[in-house]
JSON list of C-alpha atoms in Angstrom, two decimals:
[
{"chain": "A", "resi": 1, "resn": "MET", "atom": "CA", "xyz": [21.58, -122.61, -29.87]},
{"chain": "A", "resi": 2, "resn": "SER", "atom": "CA", "xyz": [22.73, -125.82, -28.20]},
{"chain": "A", "resi": 3, "resn": "ALA", "atom": "CA", "xyz": [22.76, -124.68, -24.58]},
{"chain": "A", "resi": 4, "resn": "LEU", "atom": "CA", "xyz": [20.23, -127.24, -23.33]},
{"chain": "A", "resi": 5, "resn": "PHE", "atom": "CA", "xyz": [22.01, -130.07, -25.13]},
{"chain": "A", "resi": 6, "resn": "PHE", "atom": "CA", "xyz": [25.35, -129.25, -23.52]},
{"chain": "A", "resi": 7, "resn": "LYS", "atom": "CA", "xyz": [23.71, -128.71, -20.12]},
{"chain": "A", "resi": 8, "resn": "LYS", "atom": "CA", "xyz": [22.23, -132.20, -20.32]},
{"chain": "A", "resi": 9, "resn": "LEU", "atom": "CA", "xyz": [25.50, -133.62, -21.64]},
{"chain": "A", "resi": 10, "resn": "ARG", "atom": "CA", "xyz": [27.38, -132.17, -18.64]},
{"chain": "A", "resi": 11, "resn": "GLU", "atom": "CA", "xyz": [24.78, -133.60, -16.23]},
{"chain": "A", "resi": 12, "resn": "LYS", "atom": "CA", "xyz": [25.30, -137.13, -17.54]},
{"chain": "A", "resi": 13, "resn": "ILE", "atom": "CA", "xyz": [28.99, -137.31, -18.45]},
{"chain": "A", "resi": 14, "resn": "SER", "atom": "CA", "xyz": [32.17, -135.40, -17.75]},
{"chain": "A", "resi": 15, "resn": "LEU", "atom": "CA", "xyz": [33.82, -133.73, -20.71]},
{"chain": "A", "resi": 16, "resn": "THR", "atom": "CA", "xyz": [36.82, -131.52, -21.10]},
{"chain": "A", "resi": 17, "resn": "THR", "atom": "CA", "xyz": [36.41, -128.14, -22.78]},
{"chain": "A", "resi": 18, "resn": "GLN", "atom": "CA", "xyz": [38.33, -129.56, -25.74]},
{"chain": "A", "resi": 19, "resn": "GLU", "atom": "CA", "xyz": [35.91, -132.51, -26.04]},
{"chain": "A", "resi": 20, "resn": "GLU", "atom": "CA", "xyz": [32.94, -130.14, -25.94]},
{"chain": "A", "resi": 21, "resn": "GLU", "atom": "CA", "xyz": [34.47, -128.11, -28.75]},
{"chain": "A", "resi": 22, "resn": "ILE", "atom": "CA", "xyz": [34.96, -131.26, -30.82]},
{"chain": "A", "resi": 23, "resn": "ILE", "atom": "CA", "xyz": [31.30, -132.20, -30.36]},
{"chain": "A", "resi": 24, "resn": "ARG", "atom": "CA", "xyz": [30.24, -128.63, -31.27]},
{"chain": "A", "resi": 25, "resn": "ARG", "atom": "CA", "xyz": [31.97, -129.04, -34.63]},
{"chain": "A", "resi": 26, "resn": "TYR", "atom": "CA", "xyz": [29.82, -132.05, -35.48]},
{"chain": "A", "resi": 27, "resn": "ILE", "atom": "CA", "xyz": [26.39, -131.03, -34.27]},
{"chain": "A", "resi": 28, "resn": "ILE", "atom": "CA", "xyz": [23.83, -129.72, -36.70]},
{"chain": "A", "resi": 29, "resn": "SER", "atom": "CA", "xyz": [20.99, -127.46, -35.65]},
{"chain": "A", "resi": 30, "resn": "LYS", "atom": "CA", "xyz": [17.71, -127.65, -37.53]},
{"chain": "A", "resi": 31, "resn": "LYS", "atom": "CA", "xyz": [14.47, -125.73, -37.20]},
{"chain": "A", "resi": 32, "resn": "ILE", "atom": "CA", "xyz": [11.25, -127.57, -37.93]},
{"chain": "A", "resi": 33, "resn": "ARG", "atom": "CA", "xyz": [7.99, -125.69, -38.37]},
{"chain": "A", "resi": 34, "resn": "LYS", "atom": "CA", "xyz": [4.76, -126.92, -36.81]},
{"chain": "A", "resi": 35, "resn": "LYS", "atom": "CA", "xyz": [3.38, -129.93, -38.78]},
{"chain": "A", "resi": 36, "resn": "GLN", "atom": "CA", "xyz": [6.66, -130.31, -40.71]},
{"chain": "A", "resi": 37, "resn": "TYR", "atom": "CA", "xyz": [8.25, -133.76, -40.77]},
{"chain": "A", "resi": 38, "resn": "LEU", "atom": "CA", "xyz": [11.58, -134.70, -39.28]},
{"chain": "A", "resi": 39, "resn": "LEU", "atom": "CA", "xyz": [11.09, -138.25, -40.57]},
{"chain": "A", "resi": 40, "resn": "GLN", "atom": "CA", "xyz": [8.46, -139.80, -42.83]},
{"chain": "A", "resi": 41, "resn": "ALA", "atom": "CA", "xyz": [7.50, -143.47, -42.98]},
{"chain": "A", "resi": 42, "resn": "GLY", "atom": "CA", "xyz": [9.47, -145.12, -45.78]},
{"chain": "A", "resi": 43, "resn": "ASP", "atom": "CA", "xyz": [12.57, -142.97, -45.26]},
{"chain": "A", "resi": 44, "resn": "VAL", "atom": "CA", "xyz": [15.67, -144.14, -43.41]},
{"chain": "A", "resi": 45, "resn": "CYS", "atom": "CA", "xyz": [16.26, -142.43, -40.06]},
{"chain": "A", "resi": 46, "resn": "LYS", "atom": "CA", "xyz": [19.68, -140.78, -40.10]},
{"chain": "A", "resi": 47, "resn": "ALA", "atom": "CA", "xyz": [19.78, -139.08, -36.70]},
{"chain": "A", "resi": 48, "resn": "LEU", "atom": "CA", "xyz": [18.97, -139.28, -33.03]},
{"chain": "A", "resi": 49, "resn": "ALA", "atom": "CA", "xyz": [17.46, -135.84, -32.52]},
{"chain": "A", "resi": 50, "resn": "PHE", "atom": "CA", "xyz": [17.75, -133.86, -29.29]},
{"chain": "A", "resi": 51, "resn": "VAL", "atom": "CA", "xyz": [14.94, -131.34, -28.76]},
{"chain": "A", "resi": 52, "resn": "GLU", "atom": "CA", "xyz": [16.45, -127.99, -27.88]},
{"chain": "A", "resi": 53, "resn": "GLN", "atom": "CA", "xyz": [13.10, -126.18, -28.07]},
{"chain": "A", "resi": 54, "resn": "GLY", "atom": "CA", "xyz": [9.60, -127.27, -29.07]},
{"chain": "A", "resi": 55, "resn": "ALA", "atom": "CA", "xyz": [7.73, -130.56, -29.24]},
{"chain": "A", "resi": 56, "resn": "LEU", "atom": "CA", "xyz": [7.62, -133.56, -31.58]},
{"chain": "A", "resi": 57, "resn": "ARG", "atom": "CA", "xyz": [5.70, -136.80, -31.83]},
{"chain": "A", "resi": 58, "resn": "ALA", "atom": "CA", "xyz": [6.49, -140.18, -33.39]},
{"chain": "A", "resi": 59, "resn": "TYR", "atom": "CA", "xyz": [3.58, -142.16, -34.78]},
{"chain": "A", "resi": 60, "resn": "SER", "atom": "CA", "xyz": [2.51, -144.84, -37.22]},
{"chain": "A", "resi": 61, "resn": "VAL", "atom": "CA", "xyz": [-0.61, -144.94, -39.37]},
{"chain": "A", "resi": 62, "resn": "ASP", "atom": "CA", "xyz": [-2.58, -148.18, -39.70]},
{"chain": "A", "resi": 63, "resn": "ASP", "atom": "CA", "xyz": [-4.43, -149.52, -42.77]},
{"chain": "A", "resi": 64, "resn": "LYS", "atom": "CA", "xyz": [-7.55, -147.60, -41.76]},
{"chain": "A", "resi": 65, "resn": "GLY", "atom": "CA", "xyz": [-5.68, -144.29, -41.58]},
{"chain": "A", "resi": 66, "resn": "GLN", "atom": "CA", "xyz": [-5.70, -144.24, -37.78]},
{"chain": "A", "resi": 67, "resn": "GLU", "atom": "CA", "xyz": [-2.66, -142.63, -36.12]},
{"chain": "A", "resi": 68, "resn": "HIS", "atom": "CA", "xyz": [-0.95, -144.44, -33.24]},
{"chain": "A", "resi": 69, "resn": "ILE", "atom": "CA", "xyz": [1.40, -142.17, -31.30]},
{"chain": "A", "resi": 70, "resn": "ILE", "atom": "CA", "xyz": [4.31, -144.02, -29.72]},
{"chain": "A", "resi": 71, "resn": "ARG", "atom": "CA", "xyz": [6.34, -141.14, -28.33]},
{"chain": "A", "resi": 72, "resn": "PHE", "atom": "CA", "xyz": [6.34, -137.44, -27.58]},
{"chain": "A", "resi": 73, "resn": "ALA", "atom": "CA", "xyz": [9.54, -135.44, -27.19]},
{"chain": "A", "resi": 74, "resn": "MET", "atom": "CA", "xyz": [9.76, -132.08, -25.46]},
{"chain": "A", "resi": 75, "resn": "GLU", "atom": "CA", "xyz": [12.73, -129.87, -24.59]},
{"chain": "A", "resi": 76, "resn": "GLY", "atom": "CA", "xyz": [15.65, -131.93, -23.32]},
{"chain": "A", "resi": 77, "resn": "TRP", "atom": "CA", "xyz": [14.34, -135.23, -24.74]},
{"chain": "A", "resi": 78, "resn": "THR", "atom": "CA", "xyz": [15.58, -137.30, -27.65]},
{"chain": "A", "resi": 79, "resn": "ILE", "atom": "CA", "xyz": [13.51, -138.79, -30.45]},
{"chain": "A", "resi": 80, "resn": "SER", "atom": "CA", "xyz": [14.25, -141.13, -33.32]},
{"chain": "A", "resi": 81, "resn": "ASP", "atom": "CA", "xyz": [13.25, -144.37, -34.98]},
{"chain": "A", "resi": 82, "resn": "LEU", "atom": "CA", "xyz": [16.03, -146.35, -33.37]},
{"chain": "A", "resi": 83, "resn": "ASP", "atom": "CA", "xyz": [15.38, -149.50, -35.43]},
{"chain": "A", "resi": 84, "resn": "SER", "atom": "CA", "xyz": [15.65, -147.61, -38.72]},
{"chain": "A", "resi": 85, "resn": "PHE", "atom": "CA", "xyz": [18.66, -145.65, -37.44]},
{"chain": "A", "resi": 86, "resn": "MET", "atom": "CA", "xyz": [20.57, -148.80, -36.44]},
{"chain": "A", "resi": 87, "resn": "THR", "atom": "CA", "xyz": [19.63, -151.03, -39.41]},
{"chain": "A", "resi": 88, "resn": "SER", "atom": "CA", "xyz": [19.33, -148.40, -42.17]},
{"chain": "A", "resi": 89, "resn": "GLU", "atom": "CA", "xyz": [15.97, -149.98, -43.06]},
{"chain": "A", "resi": 90, "resn": "PRO", "atom": "CA", "xyz": [13.04, -147.74, -44.00]},
{"chain": "A", "resi": 91, "resn": "SER", "atom": "CA", "xyz": [11.12, -146.39, -41.03]},
{"chain": "A", "resi": 92, "resn": "ILE", "atom": "CA", "xyz": [7.52, -147.33, -40.29]},
{"chain": "A", "resi": 93, "resn": "TYR", "atom": "CA", "xyz": [7.12, -144.14, -38.27]},
{"chain": "A", "resi": 94, "resn": "ASN", "atom": "CA", "xyz": [6.53, -140.48, -38.94]},
{"chain": "A", "resi": 95, "resn": "ILE", "atom": "CA", "xyz": [8.05, -137.85, -36.69]},
{"chain": "A", "resi": 96, "resn": "ASP", "atom": "CA", "xyz": [6.61, -134.36, -36.97]},
{"chain": "A", "resi": 97, "resn": "ALA", "atom": "CA", "xyz": [6.60, -131.11, -35.03]},
{"chain": "A", "resi": 98, "resn": "LEU", "atom": "CA", "xyz": [3.65, -130.27, -32.80]},
{"chain": "A", "resi": 99, "resn": "GLU", "atom": "CA", "xyz": [4.90, -126.69, -32.60]},
{"chain": "A", "resi": 100, "resn": "ASP", "atom": "CA", "xyz": [7.83, -124.77, -34.07]},
{"chain": "A", "resi": 101, "resn": "THR", "atom": "CA", "xyz": [10.81, -126.79, -32.91]},
{"chain": "A", "resi": 102, "resn": "GLU", "atom": "CA", "xyz": [14.58, -126.65, -32.88]},
{"chain": "A", "resi": 103, "resn": "ILE", "atom": "CA", "xyz": [16.56, -129.87, -32.76]},
{"chain": "A", "resi": 104, "resn": "ILE", "atom": "CA", "xyz": [20.23, -130.67, -32.77]},
{"chain": "A", "resi": 105, "resn": "PHE", "atom": "CA", "xyz": [21.90, -133.88, -33.84]},
{"chain": "A", "resi": 106, "resn": "ILE", "atom": "CA", "xyz": [25.12, -135.46, -34.98]},
{"chain": "A", "resi": 107, "resn": "PRO", "atom": "CA", "xyz": [24.55, -137.13, -38.36]},
{"chain": "A", "resi": 108, "resn": "LYS", "atom": "CA", "xyz": [24.92, -140.90, -38.40]},
{"chain": "A", "resi": 109, "resn": "SER", "atom": "CA", "xyz": [27.72, -140.51, -40.94]},
{"chain": "A", "resi": 110, "resn": "ALA", "atom": "CA", "xyz": [29.84, -138.71, -38.30]},
{"chain": "A", "resi": 111, "resn": "TRP", "atom": "CA", "xyz": [29.08, -140.99, -35.36]},
{"chain": "A", "resi": 112, "resn": "GLU", "atom": "CA", "xyz": [32.08, -143.30, -35.62]},
{"chain": "A", "resi": 113, "resn": "GLU", "atom": "CA", "xyz": [34.46, -140.37, -35.84]},
{"chain": "A", "resi": 114, "resn": "VAL", "atom": "CA", "xyz": [32.89, -138.64, -32.82]},
{"chain": "A", "resi": 115, "resn": "LYS", "atom": "CA", "xyz": [32.99, -141.86, -30.79]},
{"chain": "A", "resi": 116, "resn": "LYS", "atom": "CA", "xyz": [36.71, -142.28, -31.54]},
{"chain": "A", "resi": 117, "resn": "VAL", "atom": "CA", "xyz": [37.60, -138.73, -30.56]},
{"chain": "A", "resi": 118, "resn": "VAL", "atom": "CA", "xyz": [35.13, -138.39, -27.64]},
{"chain": "A", "resi": 119, "resn": "PRO", "atom": "CA", "xyz": [34.38, -141.89, -26.29]},
{"chain": "A", "resi": 120, "resn": "GLN", "atom": "CA", "xyz": [32.21, -140.42, -23.51]},
{"chain": "A", "resi": 121, "resn": "TYR", "atom": "CA", "xyz": [29.66, -139.32, -26.12]},
{"chain": "A", "resi": 122, "resn": "GLU", "atom": "CA", "xyz": [28.72, -142.95, -26.71]},
{"chain": "A", "resi": 123, "resn": "LEU", "atom": "CA", "xyz": [28.03, -143.29, -22.97]},
{"chain": "A", "resi": 124, "resn": "PHE", "atom": "CA", "xyz": [25.74, -140.25, -23.13]},
{"chain": "A", "resi": 125, "resn": "ILE", "atom": "CA", "xyz": [23.78, -141.78, -26.01]},
{"chain": "A", "resi": 126, "resn": "ARG", "atom": "CA", "xyz": [23.56, -145.11, -24.19]},
{"chain": "A", "resi": 127, "resn": "LEU", "atom": "CA", "xyz": [22.21, -143.36, -21.08]},
{"chain": "A", "resi": 128, "resn": "GLU", "atom": "CA", "xyz": [19.62, -141.49, -23.17]},
{"chain": "A", "resi": 129, "resn": "LEU", "atom": "CA", "xyz": [18.50, -144.70, -24.86]},
{"chain": "A", "resi": 130, "resn": "MET", "atom": "CA", "xyz": [18.30, -146.55, -21.55]},
{"chain": "A", "resi": 131, "resn": "ALA", "atom": "CA", "xyz": [16.10, -143.78, -20.12]},
{"chain": "A", "resi": 132, "resn": "ALA", "atom": "CA", "xyz": [13.82, -143.95, -23.19]},
{"chain": "A", "resi": 133, "resn": "TYR", "atom": "CA", "xyz": [13.64, -147.74, -22.88]},
{"chain": "A", "resi": 134, "resn": "SER", "atom": "CA", "xyz": [12.74, -147.46, -19.20]},
{"chain": "A", "resi": 135, "resn": "ASP", "atom": "CA", "xyz": [9.98, -144.97, -20.03]},
{"chain": "A", "resi": 136, "resn": "MET", "atom": "CA", "xyz": [8.65, -147.33, -22.69]},
{"chain": "A", "resi": 137, "resn": "GLN", "atom": "CA", "xyz": [8.56, -150.25, -20.23]},
{"chain": "A", "resi": 138, "resn": "LYS", "atom": "CA", "xyz": [6.61, -148.15, -17.73]},
{"chain": "A", "resi": 139, "resn": "ARG", "atom": "CA", "xyz": [4.18, -147.08, -20.45]},
{"chain": "A", "resi": 140, "resn": "ILE", "atom": "CA", "xyz": [3.58, -150.66, -21.59]},
{"chain": "A", "resi": 141, "resn": "THR", "atom": "CA", "xyz": [3.06, -151.81, -18.01]},
{"chain": "A", "resi": 142, "resn": "ALA", "atom": "CA", "xyz": [0.53, -149.01, -17.44]},
{"chain": "A", "resi": 143, "resn": "LEU", "atom": "CA", "xyz": [-1.33, -149.81, -20.67]},
{"chain": "A", "resi": 144, "resn": "ILE", "atom": "CA", "xyz": [-1.70, -153.51, -19.89]},
{"chain": "A", "resi": 145, "resn": "SER", "atom": "CA", "xyz": [-2.28, -153.41, -16.15]},
{"chain": "A", "resi": 146, "resn": "LEU", "atom": "CA", "xyz": [-4.09, -150.18, -15.27]},
{"chain": "A", "resi": 147, "resn": "THR", "atom": "CA", "xyz": [-7.62, -148.96, -15.90]},
{"chain": "A", "resi": 148, "resn": "PRO", "atom": "CA", "xyz": [-8.02, -146.05, -18.35]},
{"chain": "A", "resi": 149, "resn": "GLU", "atom": "CA", "xyz": [-8.50, -143.72, -15.36]},
{"chain": "A", "resi": 150, "resn": "GLU", "atom": "CA", "xyz": [-5.33, -144.99, -13.68]},
{"chain": "A", "resi": 151, "resn": "THR", "atom": "CA", "xyz": [-3.40, -144.79, -16.95]},
{"chain": "A", "resi": 152, "resn": "TYR", "atom": "CA", "xyz": [-4.45, -141.18, -17.54]},
{"chain": "A", "resi": 153, "resn": "THR", "atom": "CA", "xyz": [-3.74, -140.22, -13.91]},
{"chain": "A", "resi": 154, "resn": "TYR", "atom": "CA", "xyz": [-0.27, -141.78, -14.18]},
{"chain": "A", "resi": 155, "resn": "PHE", "atom": "CA", "xyz": [0.36, -139.98, -17.48]},
{"chain": "A", "resi": 156, "resn": "VAL", "atom": "CA", "xyz": [-0.68, -136.61, -16.04]},
{"chain": "A", "resi": 157, "resn": "SER", "atom": "CA", "xyz": [1.53, -137.09, -12.97]},
{"chain": "A", "resi": 158, "resn": "VAL", "atom": "CA", "xyz": [4.60, -138.11, -14.98]},
{"chain": "A", "resi": 159, "resn": "TYR", "atom": "CA", "xyz": [4.19, -135.82, -18.01]},
{"chain": "A", "resi": 160, "resn": "PRO", "atom": "CA", "xyz": [2.41, -132.60, -16.96]},
{"chain": "A", "resi": 161, "resn": "CYS", "atom": "CA", "xyz": [4.34, -130.70, -19.64]},
{"chain": "A", "resi": 162, "resn": "ILE", "atom": "CA", "xyz": [2.73, -132.85, -22.35]},
{"chain": "A", "resi": 163, "resn": "VAL", "atom": "CA", "xyz": [-0.80, -132.44, -20.97]},
{"chain": "A", "resi": 164, "resn": "GLN", "atom": "CA", "xyz": [-0.45, -128.65, -21.16]},
{"chain": "A", "resi": 165, "resn": "ARG", "atom": "CA", "xyz": [0.88, -128.55, -24.72]},
{"chain": "A", "resi": 166, "resn": "VAL", "atom": "CA", "xyz": [-0.57, -131.49, -26.66]},
{"chain": "A", "resi": 167, "resn": "PRO", "atom": "CA", "xyz": [-4.15, -131.82, -27.95]},
{"chain": "A", "resi": 168, "resn": "GLN", "atom": "CA", "xyz": [-6.33, -134.33, -26.08]},
{"chain": "A", "resi": 169, "resn": "HIS", "atom": "CA", "xyz": [-6.92, -136.50, -29.18]},
{"chain": "A", "resi": 170, "resn": "MET", "atom": "CA", "xyz": [-3.15, -137.06, -29.44]},
{"chain": "A", "resi": 171, "resn": "ILE", "atom": "CA", "xyz": [-2.89, -137.93, -25.76]},
{"chain": "A", "resi": 172, "resn": "ALA", "atom": "CA", "xyz": [-5.75, -140.40, -26.30]},
{"chain": "A", "resi": 173, "resn": "SER", "atom": "CA", "xyz": [-3.83, -141.99, -29.17]},
{"chain": "A", "resi": 174, "resn": "TYR", "atom": "CA", "xyz": [-0.69, -142.27, -27.05]},
{"chain": "A", "resi": 175, "resn": "LEU", "atom": "CA", "xyz": [-2.69, -143.92, -24.25]},
{"chain": "A", "resi": 176, "resn": "GLY", "atom": "CA", "xyz": [-4.40, -146.35, -26.63]},
{"chain": "A", "resi": 177, "resn": "LEU", "atom": "CA", "xyz": [-7.81, -144.76, -26.05]},
{"chain": "A", "resi": 178, "resn": "THR", "atom": "CA", "xyz": [-10.36, -143.17, -28.35]},
{"chain": "A", "resi": 179, "resn": "PRO", "atom": "CA", "xyz": [-10.82, -139.42, -27.89]},
{"chain": "A", "resi": 180, "resn": "GLU", "atom": "CA", "xyz": [-14.36, -140.13, -26.65]},
{"chain": "A", "resi": 181, "resn": "THR", "atom": "CA", "xyz": [-13.10, -142.58, -24.01]},
{"chain": "A", "resi": 182, "resn": "LEU", "atom": "CA", "xyz": [-10.49, -140.09, -22.83]},
{"chain": "A", "resi": 183, "resn": "SER", "atom": "CA", "xyz": [-13.17, -137.41, -22.60]},
{"chain": "A", "resi": 184, "resn": "ARG", "atom": "CA", "xyz": [-15.30, -139.71, -20.39]},
{"chain": "A", "resi": 185, "resn": "VAL", "atom": "CA", "xyz": [-12.25, -140.60, -18.27]},
{"chain": "A", "resi": 186, "resn": "ARG", "atom": "CA", "xyz": [-11.41, -136.92, -17.74]},
{"chain": "A", "resi": 187, "resn": "LYS", "atom": "CA", "xyz": [-15.03, -136.12, -16.88]},
{"chain": "A", "resi": 188, "resn": "ARG", "atom": "CA", "xyz": [-15.16, -138.94, -14.29]},
{"chain": "A", "resi": 189, "resn": "LEU", "atom": "CA", "xyz": [-11.86, -137.84, -12.77]},
{"chain": "A", "resi": 190, "resn": "PHE", "atom": "CA", "xyz": [-12.79, -134.17, -12.58]},
{"chain": "A", "resi": 191, "resn": "THR", "atom": "CA", "xyz": [-16.40, -134.56, -11.47]},
{"chain": "A", "resi": 192, "resn": "GLY", "atom": "CA", "xyz": [-16.11, -137.78, -9.51]},
{"chain": "A", "resi": 193, "resn": "LYS", "atom": "CA", "xyz": [-19.00, -139.30, -11.50]}
]
């Protein structure tokens, strides 16, 4: 149930068997059905979720009802509203499942205790957050400096797993494009016209 999580944990930090067992006592596994929320705007985010199986998205909704996707999370990725998690302020984001999903997490209420007993866990979280921050920087750079065709080509090359599992209108939202623009971009790329 948490095999992928511990595989990734072992890849990033070294833990003793005893430390792994301590972490196992704190983790919670949760199944989320397709279209079910992990977090709704207005609620406080209480976990950094690790995707064991499935796919999630984080998005906001503007005054016109338009969704703006800021992040996808597939197997082996983490997802959260970090600002809400750290400040305990209400989230402005929704996080929902794009398919039946299983996540694992350590509740915020247990974090301090886990960090005291297994200090390496904090390093793991820091490494995960740094990787997410790096991805976000690359995404912003692509959005402000590349053409729509270049942005889509970059996205496809970096995230082929998303392209195969996520509807095109959601990819368009993530790339800051309308679905119609993405359709034209894809047509030009595939036909050369």
